Structures are given as C-alpha cells and as structure tokens.
Coordinates of C-alpha atoms in Angstrom, one line a residue:
M1 CA -10.3 -29.9 -16.3
P2 CA -10.0 -26.2 -15.6
G3 CA -10.1 -26.8 -11.8
E4 CA -6.8 -28.7 -12.1
Y5 CA -5.0 -25.6 -13.3
F6 CA -6.8 -22.7 -11.6
N7 CA -7.8 -21.9 -8.1
V8 CA -11.4 -20.9 -7.2
P9 CA -11.5 -17.1 -6.6
L10 CA -11.8 -16.1 -2.9
R11 CA -11.7 -19.7 -1.8
R12 CA -9.3 -19.1 1.1
V13 CA -10.8 -15.9 2.4
A14 CA -10.9 -16.0 6.3
I15 CA -12.8 -13.8 8.6
G16 CA -10.9 -14.7 11.8
S17 CA -12.1 -13.6 15.2
H18 CA -12.4 -10.4 17.2
D19 CA -10.1 -12.1 19.7
E20 CA -7.3 -11.3 17.4
F21 CA -7.5 -7.7 18.5
R22 CA -6.2 -8.8 21.9
Q23 CA -3.6 -11.3 20.8
P24 CA 0.0 -10.1 21.6
G25 CA 1.3 -11.2 18.2
A26 CA -1.4 -9.2 16.4
V27 CA -0.9 -6.1 18.6
K28 CA 2.9 -6.2 18.0
A29 CA 2.2 -6.6 14.2
A30 CA -0.1 -3.6 14.3
V31 CA 2.5 -1.5 16.1
A32 CA 5.0 -2.5 13.4
E33 CA 2.6 -1.4 10.7
F34 CA 2.1 1.9 12.5
I35 CA 5.9 2.5 12.7
S36 CA 6.6 1.4 9.1
T37 CA 3.9 3.6 7.7
L38 CA 5.0 6.5 9.8
V39 CA 8.6 6.1 8.5
F40 CA 7.4 5.8 4.9
V41 CA 5.0 8.8 5.0
F42 CA 7.4 11.0 6.9
A43 CA 10.1 10.4 4.2
G44 CA 7.7 10.6 1.2
S45 CA 5.6 13.6 2.2
G46 CA 8.7 15.2 3.8
S47 CA 10.5 15.1 0.5
G48 CA 7.6 17.0 -1.1
I49 CA 7.7 19.6 1.6
A50 CA 11.5 20.0 1.2
Y51 CA 11.0 20.4 -2.5
N52 CA 8.4 23.1 -2.0
Q53 CA 10.7 24.9 0.5
L54 CA 13.7 24.8 -1.9
T55 CA 11.7 26.1 -4.9
G56 CA 9.4 28.5 -3.1
N57 CA 6.3 26.4 -4.0
A58 CA 7.2 26.5 -7.6
P59 CA 5.2 24.4 -10.1
N60 CA 6.2 20.7 -10.5
T61 CA 9.3 20.1 -12.6
P62 CA 10.9 16.9 -13.9
A63 CA 13.5 17.1 -11.2
G64 CA 10.7 17.3 -8.5
L65 CA 9.0 14.2 -10.0
I66 CA 12.3 12.3 -9.9
A67 CA 12.9 13.4 -6.4
A68 CA 9.5 12.2 -5.3
S69 CA 10.0 8.9 -7.1
V70 CA 13.4 8.2 -5.4
A71 CA 12.2 9.3 -1.9
H72 CA 9.2 7.1 -2.0
A73 CA 11.1 4.1 -3.5
F74 CA 13.8 4.3 -0.9
G75 CA 11.3 5.0 1.9
L76 CA 9.1 2.1 1.0
F77 CA 12.1 -0.2 0.6
V78 CA 13.1 0.5 4.2
A79 CA 9.5 0.5 5.6
V80 CA 8.8 -2.9 4.2
A81 CA 12.1 -4.3 5.3
I82 CA 11.8 -3.2 8.9
G83 CA 8.3 -4.6 9.2
A84 CA 8.7 -7.8 7.2
N85 CA 9.7 -10.1 10.1
I86 CA 7.0 -8.7 12.4
S87 CA 3.9 -7.9 10.5
G88 CA 4.9 -8.7 6.9
G89 CA 5.5 -5.1 6.1
H90 CA 2.3 -4.3 4.4
V91 CA 2.5 -0.5 4.9
N92 CA -0.6 -0.1 2.7
P93 CA -4.3 -0.8 3.2
A94 CA -4.5 -1.9 -0.5
V95 CA -1.7 -4.5 0.1
T96 CA -3.5 -5.7 3.2
F97 CA -6.8 -6.0 1.2
G98 CA -5.1 -7.7 -1.7
L99 CA -3.7 -10.3 0.8
F100 CA -7.1 -10.7 2.4
V101 CA -8.8 -11.6 -0.8
G102 CA -6.1 -14.2 -1.5
G103 CA -6.6 -15.7 2.0
N104 CA -3.2 -14.6 3.3
I105 CA -4.6 -12.6 6.3
T106 CA -7.8 -12.7 8.2
L107 CA -10.4 -9.9 8.0
F108 CA -10.0 -9.0 11.7
R109 CA -6.2 -8.8 11.5
G110 CA -6.5 -6.9 8.3
I111 CA -8.7 -4.3 10.0
L112 CA -6.2 -4.0 12.8
Y113 CA -3.4 -3.4 10.2
I114 CA -5.4 -0.8 8.3
I115 CA -6.2 1.2 11.5
A116 CA -2.5 1.2 12.4
Q117 CA -1.5 2.3 8.9
L118 CA -3.9 5.2 8.9
L119 CA -2.8 6.3 12.3
G120 CA 0.8 6.1 11.3
S121 CA 0.2 8.3 8.3
V122 CA -1.7 10.9 10.3
V123 CA 1.0 11.0 13.0
A124 CA 3.7 11.3 10.3
C125 CA 2.0 14.3 8.8
L126 CA 1.4 15.9 12.2
L127 CA 5.1 15.5 12.9
L128 CA 6.0 17.0 9.6
S129 CA 3.7 20.0 10.2
F130 CA 5.3 20.6 13.6
T131 CA 9.0 20.0 12.6
T132 CA 8.7 22.2 9.5
G133 CA 7.2 25.1 11.3
G134 CA 3.7 24.7 9.8
W135 CA 4.6 24.2 6.1
A136 CA 1.6 22.8 4.2
I137 CA 1.4 19.1 3.9
P138 CA 1.1 18.2 0.2
A139 CA -2.3 16.5 -0.4
F140 CA -3.0 14.3 -3.4
S141 CA -5.0 15.8 -6.3
V142 CA -6.0 15.1 -9.9
S143 CA -4.3 17.1 -12.6
G144 CA -4.5 17.0 -16.4
V145 CA -6.9 14.1 -16.6
S146 CA -10.5 13.4 -15.8
V147 CA -11.6 12.0 -12.4
W148 CA -12.4 8.6 -14.0
S149 CA -9.1 8.5 -15.8
A150 CA -7.4 9.1 -12.4
F151 CA -9.4 6.4 -10.9
V152 CA -8.3 3.9 -13.5
F153 CA -4.7 5.2 -13.2
E154 CA -4.8 4.3 -9.5
I155 CA -6.3 0.9 -10.2
V156 CA -3.6 0.0 -12.7
M157 CA -0.7 1.3 -10.6
T158 CA -1.8 -0.5 -7.5
F159 CA -2.4 -3.7 -9.4
G160 CA 1.2 -3.6 -10.4
L161 CA 2.3 -2.9 -6.8
V162 CA 0.3 -5.7 -5.2
Y163 CA 1.1 -8.2 -8.0
T164 CA 4.8 -7.5 -7.2
V165 CA 4.1 -8.1 -3.6
Y166 CA 2.5 -11.5 -4.4
A167 CA 5.3 -12.5 -6.8
T168 CA 8.2 -11.6 -4.6
A169 CA 6.9 -12.0 -1.1
V170 CA 3.8 -14.2 -0.9
D171 CA 4.2 -16.9 -3.5
P172 CA 5.5 -20.1 -1.8
K173 CA 7.6 -20.7 -4.9
K174 CA 9.4 -17.4 -4.7
G175 CA 12.7 -19.0 -3.5
E176 CA 15.6 -16.6 -3.3
I177 CA 13.7 -13.9 -5.1
G178 CA 12.1 -13.2 -1.7
I179 CA 15.3 -11.6 -0.6
I180 CA 14.8 -8.7 -2.9
A181 CA 11.1 -8.3 -2.2
P182 CA 11.4 -5.0 -0.3
I183 CA 13.5 -3.4 -3.0
A184 CA 11.3 -4.7 -5.8
I185 CA 8.2 -3.3 -4.0
G186 CA 10.0 0.0 -3.6
F187 CA 11.1 0.1 -7.2
I188 CA 7.6 -0.5 -8.6
V189 CA 6.2 2.3 -6.5
G190 CA 9.0 4.6 -7.7
A191 CA 8.4 3.7 -11.3
N192 CA 4.7 4.2 -11.0
I193 CA 5.3 7.7 -9.5
L194 CA 7.3 8.5 -12.7
A195 CA 4.3 7.3 -14.7
G196 CA 1.4 8.7 -12.7
G197 CA 2.7 11.3 -10.3
V198 CA 1.9 14.2 -12.6
F199 CA -1.7 13.1 -13.1
T200 CA -2.9 11.7 -9.7
G201 CA 0.1 12.0 -7.4
A202 CA 0.5 8.2 -7.8
S203 CA -0.8 7.3 -4.3
M204 CA -1.4 3.5 -4.7
N205 CA -2.0 3.6 -1.0
P206 CA -5.1 4.9 0.9
A207 CA -3.0 5.6 4.0
V208 CA -0.5 7.7 2.2
A209 CA -3.4 9.9 0.9
F210 CA -5.3 9.9 4.2
G211 CA -2.7 11.5 6.4
P212 CA -2.2 14.6 4.3
A213 CA -5.9 14.9 3.7
V214 CA -6.6 14.9 7.4
V215 CA -3.9 17.3 8.4
S216 CA -4.5 19.7 5.4
F217 CA -8.2 19.1 5.5
T218 CA -8.2 18.6 1.7
W219 CA -10.8 16.0 0.6
T220 CA -11.3 16.9 -3.1
H221 CA -11.6 13.6 -5.1
H222 CA -10.3 11.8 -2.0
W223 CA -12.5 8.7 -2.8
I224 CA -10.2 8.0 -5.8
Y225 CA -7.3 7.3 -3.4
W226 CA -9.4 4.7 -1.6
A227 CA -11.4 3.1 -4.4
G228 CA -8.7 2.9 -7.0
P229 CA -6.0 1.2 -4.8
L230 CA -8.5 -1.1 -3.2
V231 CA -9.9 -2.3 -6.5
G232 CA -6.4 -2.6 -8.0
G233 CA -5.1 -4.5 -4.9
G234 CA -8.1 -6.8 -4.8
L235 CA -7.8 -7.6 -8.5
A236 CA -4.1 -8.4 -8.1
G237 CA -4.8 -10.7 -5.2
I238 CA -7.5 -12.5 -7.1
V239 CA -5.5 -12.9 -10.3
Y240 CA -2.4 -14.2 -8.6
E241 CA -4.3 -16.5 -6.4
V242 CA -6.4 -17.9 -9.2
F243 CA -3.7 -18.4 -11.8
F244 CA -0.3 -18.7 -10.1
I245 CA -0.5 -19.8 -6.5
S246 CA 0.2 -23.6 -6.1
H247 CA -2.8 -25.7 -5.0
T248 CA -0.7 -27.5 -2.4
H249 CA 0.8 -24.6 -0.4
E250 CA -0.1 -23.9 3.1
P251 CA -2.1 -20.8 3.9
L252 CA 0.0 -17.9 5.0
S253 CA -0.8 -15.6 7.9
E254 CA 1.3 -12.8 6.5
F255 CA 4.2 -12.3 4.1

C-alpha cells in the first residue's frame, strides 16, 4: 500500500495558540532569531558594502562573487550555530515556513520567528548604514534573466537550502550528521550564490532581501524574494516529509 511507504502531505501541520506569543521559551527563541539574523545580514550585506568601497562601486567581478559566497557561507554557519540550541537557528522565513508545512513548528511560533528575522535584518542594515557613514545598502535585483526565470531560480535554490536543513538538522535519523548541520547549511547557501548570485543575488531568504529593501527603499521585483523562497522552502518541507521522514518519529518543536 502506498500509505505504508509515504506520509500524507501536511498531515502534521499545527496552528498552535496565540498564547505562544507570551511564553518565555517562545520569546527567548524569537530574540535568538533576531540576533542570529542580525549577525548574518550584517556580515553578508557588510561584505557587499566593503567590496563596493574597495572597488569604487565597480561592476561585479568573479572575485566579488566569490567574496559574497564565502561571507554568506561563513556568516550563516555561525548564525545557525549560535541559535541552534535556543530557537533551532532558522535565520530565514523560508526555512521557518518549510518547517511549518512539515509540522515541525506551529503557525503562531513561526509568525513570531519571522517577525524577529525581519526586524533583525532591518536593524542590521540600519547599523551598516550608520557604521559605514551612509554607504548604500546593496539591494537584491534581477540581472541578465527574465523575472520569471529569476523566480524559478529562487525556488530551486531555496529548495536545496531547506532540503539540506531537513536532511542534516530535522530528520530524526540524521545521527552524527547533525553535528555538521550548520556548516552544511552555510555551504549550500555559498554554493547557490556562486550559481545564482549574478542573476538574482541568490537571496533564498525573504529577511535577507527585506532589510536592504527597507533601508534603501528599493522594491523593484521584491515579490520574487518572498514568493520564490517560500515556494521552494514549502516544497522542500513537503517532499522531505512525504518521502523520507519516518512514520514513527515524534513531532519536533524546532530543529
């Protein structure tokens, strides 16, 4: 029987309660998400500002792409690691959404996380604007491809990211592979930046795109950086939950 081998999609989705907004554990987790996202965006966007300062706002080069990849990979590795024991280290609304559709976080806690992530990104960009003396915060944009190609690009890249999260951090069968989850998550983001950075900026994260958009007030094609990652993250959560998660594991509140 197919049901013996595959889970029913969305079978474990949980709404939760608005009381979660007042629970000390949930508030602490939200603060951890705020700090982790701030650290990540400050390092990632800050590397872009530093590159622009060093090159006098020169056009993108292979060296600049590699620098962005390395900065985001290292920054995310640290951001996930420092939040893992408190909130799970989501650092990304697409990750939170992907975990929600797999039943690994409630809707109300997920909303709390996403608000914290967006605030962390905005504060990071405001700090960057202040500490660099007003240098422009690099906003995400589409280049060299159509809007719909960029949309699919973001879907595919975020699918890879959230699938990696499930495989290394969420799956109850992960065993010792869970030890390297933060670095694996950082590496897939760095690799995807090498693949898609030239075309979309390789956001894979609505919060990472939101902060620069707010501070620079640049909203062109901004919907791509929400719709693409949320679709990709949701698909990854459904695929991993349906095909690979054991039927016998206990629901997880976070990873």
